[in-house]
PDB file of C-alpha atoms in Angstrom:
ATOM      1  CA  VAL A   1       0.000   0.000   0.000  1.00 93.00           C
ATOM      2  CA  VAL A   2       2.745   2.439   0.941  1.00 88.00           C
ATOM      3  CA  GLU A   3       4.596   1.857  -2.324  1.00 87.00           C
ATOM      4  CA  ALA A   4       1.539   2.378  -4.561  1.00 91.00           C
ATOM      5  CA  ILE A   5       1.601   5.495  -6.718  1.00 92.00           C
ATOM      6  CA  GLY A   6      -1.517   7.061  -8.209  1.00 92.00           C
ATOM      7  CA  ARG A   7      -5.163   6.709  -7.277  1.00 92.00           C
ATOM      8  CA  ASP A   8      -5.801   3.544  -9.270  1.00 95.00           C
ATOM      9  CA  ALA A   9      -2.757   1.734  -7.877  1.00 96.00           C
ATOM     10  CA  VAL A  10      -3.540   2.923  -4.347  1.00 96.00           C
ATOM     11  CA  THR A  11      -7.145   1.774  -4.666  1.00 96.00           C
ATOM     12  CA  ARG A  12      -6.094  -1.688  -5.876  1.00 97.00           C
ATOM     13  CA  ALA A  13      -3.427  -2.048  -3.169  1.00 97.00           C
ATOM     14  CA  VAL A  14      -5.750  -0.917  -0.376  1.00 97.00           C
ATOM     15  CA  ASP A  15      -8.579  -3.167  -1.553  1.00 97.00           C
ATOM     16  CA  LYS A  16      -6.228  -6.151  -1.638  1.00 97.00           C
ATOM     17  CA  TYR A  17      -4.874  -5.317   1.834  1.00 96.00           C
ATOM     18  CA  LEU A  18      -8.356  -4.876   3.329  1.00 96.00           C
ATOM     19  CA  LYS A  19      -9.422  -8.338   2.169  1.00 96.00           C
ATOM     20  CA  GLU A  20      -7.129  -9.782   4.843  1.00 96.00           C
ATOM     21  CA  HIS A  21      -6.537  -6.968   7.353  1.00 95.00           C
ATOM     22  CA  PRO A  22      -8.376  -4.048   8.961  1.00 94.00           C
ATOM     23  CA  LEU A  23      -7.067  -0.518   8.552  1.00 95.00           C
ATOM     24  CA  PRO A  24      -3.965  -0.199  10.731  1.00 95.00           C
ATOM     25  CA  ASP A  25      -3.043   2.585  13.130  1.00 94.00           C
ATOM     26  CA  ASP A  26      -0.268   3.631  10.766  1.00 95.00           C
ATOM     27  CA  TYR A  27      -0.124   7.164   9.416  1.00 96.00           C
ATOM     28  CA  GLU A  28       1.781   6.134   6.282  1.00 94.00           C
ATOM     29  CA  VAL A  29      -0.830   3.595   5.257  1.00 95.00           C
ATOM     30  CA  LEU A  30      -3.760   5.836   6.206  1.00 97.00           C
ATOM     31  CA  GLU A  31      -2.230   8.704   4.260  1.00 95.00           C
ATOM     32  CA  GLN A  32      -2.284   6.473   1.181  1.00 96.00           C
ATOM     33  CA  VAL A  33      -5.920   5.480   1.801  1.00 97.00           C
ATOM     34  CA  LEU A  34      -6.808   9.182   1.481  1.00 97.00           C
ATOM     35  CA  GLU A  35      -6.203   8.693  -2.267  1.00 95.00           C
ATOM     36  CA  HIS A  36      -8.669   5.789  -2.544  1.00 96.00           C
ATOM     37  CA  ARG A  37     -11.400   6.190  -5.175  1.00 96.00           C
ATOM     38  CA  ASP A  38     -14.140   5.060  -2.740  1.00 96.00           C
ATOM     39  CA  ASP A  39     -15.237   7.892  -0.441  1.00 96.00           C
ATOM     40  CA  ASP A  40     -16.248   5.352   2.219  1.00 96.00           C
ATOM     41  CA  GLN A  41     -12.647   4.153   2.427  1.00 97.00           C
ATOM     42  CA  VAL A  42     -11.467   7.766   2.679  1.00 97.00           C
ATOM     43  CA  ARG A  43     -13.963   8.346   5.516  1.00 97.00           C
ATOM     44  CA  ALA A  44     -12.689   5.253   7.325  1.00 97.00           C
ATOM     45  CA  ALA A  45      -9.124   6.552   7.026  1.00 97.00           C
ATOM     46  CA  LEU A  46     -10.214   9.974   8.316  1.00 97.00           C
ATOM     47  CA  ASP A  47     -11.911   8.314  11.302  1.00 96.00           C
ATOM     48  CA  ARG A  48      -8.725   6.449  12.157  1.00 97.00           C
ATOM     49  CA  ILE A  49      -6.496   9.493  11.592  1.00 97.00           C
ATOM     50  CA  ASP A  50      -8.722  11.671  13.803  1.00 96.00           C
ATOM     51  CA  ALA A  51      -8.544   9.109  16.602  1.00 95.00           C
ATOM     52  CA  MET A  52      -4.766   8.854  16.290  1.00 96.00           C
ATOM     53  CA  LEU A  53      -4.309  12.639  16.315  1.00 95.00           C
ATOM     54  CA  THR A  54      -5.556  12.708  19.901  1.00 93.00           C
ATOM     55  CA  ARG A  55      -2.415  10.729  20.851  1.00 93.00           C
ATOM     56  CA  ASP A  56       0.304  11.891  18.460  1.00 92.00           C
ATOM     57  CA  LYS A  57       0.961  13.539  15.110  1.00 90.00           C
ATOM     58  CA  PRO A  58       2.395  12.035  11.939  1.00 90.00           C
ATOM     59  CA  LYS A  59       6.039  12.611  11.092  1.00 86.00           C
ATOM     60  CA  ARG A  60       5.177  13.876   7.607  1.00 84.00           C
ATOM     61  CA  THR A  61       2.419  16.370   8.345  1.00 92.00           C
ATOM     62  CA  ARG A  62       3.010  18.344   5.132  1.00 93.00           C
ATOM     63  CA  VAL A  63       2.310  15.352   2.914  1.00 92.00           C
ATOM     64  CA  MET A  64      -0.840  14.441   4.808  1.00 95.00           C
ATOM     65  CA  ALA A  65      -1.981  18.076   4.821  1.00 96.00           C
ATOM     66  CA  ALA A  66      -1.501  18.200   1.042  1.00 96.00           C
ATOM     67  CA  LYS A  67      -3.603  15.071   0.533  1.00 95.00           C
ATOM     68  CA  LEU A  68      -6.315  16.463   2.799  1.00 97.00           C
ATOM     69  CA  ARG A  69      -6.257  19.760   0.898  1.00 97.00           C
ATOM     70  CA  PHE A  70      -6.607  17.823  -2.373  1.00 96.00           C
ATOM     71  CA  ILE A  71      -9.786  16.208  -1.006  1.00 97.00           C
ATOM     72  CA  GLU A  72     -11.076  19.637   0.018  1.00 97.00           C
ATOM     73  CA  GLU A  73     -10.456  21.055  -3.443  1.00 97.00           C
ATOM     74  CA  THR A  74     -11.633  18.170  -5.604  1.00 95.00           C
ATOM     75  CA  SER A  75     -14.373  16.242  -3.802  1.00 95.00           C
ATOM     76  CA  ASP A  76     -18.025  16.822  -4.650  1.00 95.00           C
ATOM     77  CA  ASP A  77     -19.036  15.417  -1.250  1.00 96.00           C
ATOM     78  CA  ARG A  78     -19.507  18.405   1.092  1.00 97.00           C
ATOM     79  CA  GLU A  79     -19.370  16.249   4.220  1.00 97.00           C
ATOM     80  CA  LEU A  80     -16.083  14.710   3.110  1.00 97.00           C
ATOM     81  CA  VAL A  81     -14.683  18.155   2.289  1.00 97.00           C
ATOM     82  CA  ALA A  82     -15.615  19.392   5.771  1.00 97.00           C
ATOM     83  CA  ARG A  83     -14.085  16.332   7.420  1.00 97.00           C
ATOM     84  CA  ALA A  84     -10.845  16.722   5.470  1.00 97.00           C
ATOM     85  CA  ALA A  85     -10.651  20.399   6.438  1.00 97.00           C
ATOM     86  CA  ALA A  86     -11.272  19.608  10.115  1.00 97.00           C
ATOM     87  CA  THR A  87      -8.607  16.902  10.114  1.00 97.00           C
ATOM     88  CA  ARG A  88      -6.126  19.211   8.371  1.00 96.00           C
ATOM     89  CA  ALA A  89      -6.788  21.856  11.034  1.00 95.00           C
ATOM     90  CA  LYS A  90      -5.943  19.308  13.741  1.00 94.00           C
ATOM     91  CA  LEU A  91      -2.546  18.741  12.139  1.00 91.00           C
ATOM     92  CA  GLY A  92      -1.638  22.259  13.142  1.00 78.00           C
TER      93      GLY A  92
END
């Protein structure tokens, strides 16, 4: 999942991973899931990221912030846009 590049490759890698494992508490993996083509998977990643942010922050906050901003700027789903903005604000 971490090595996948591009939305299609990320989507395939995440789908394959999720067939055998739940989403991990791993910022690198969750950051990749933010590129998934299925908004429900993106929401699940946001849920996990939000929970983790109460304990610690990711090492690469700029990359995650950029992916969250991309969701804000490109998604047609207003709720998802609001969630991405709220999570980006928590990054600091």
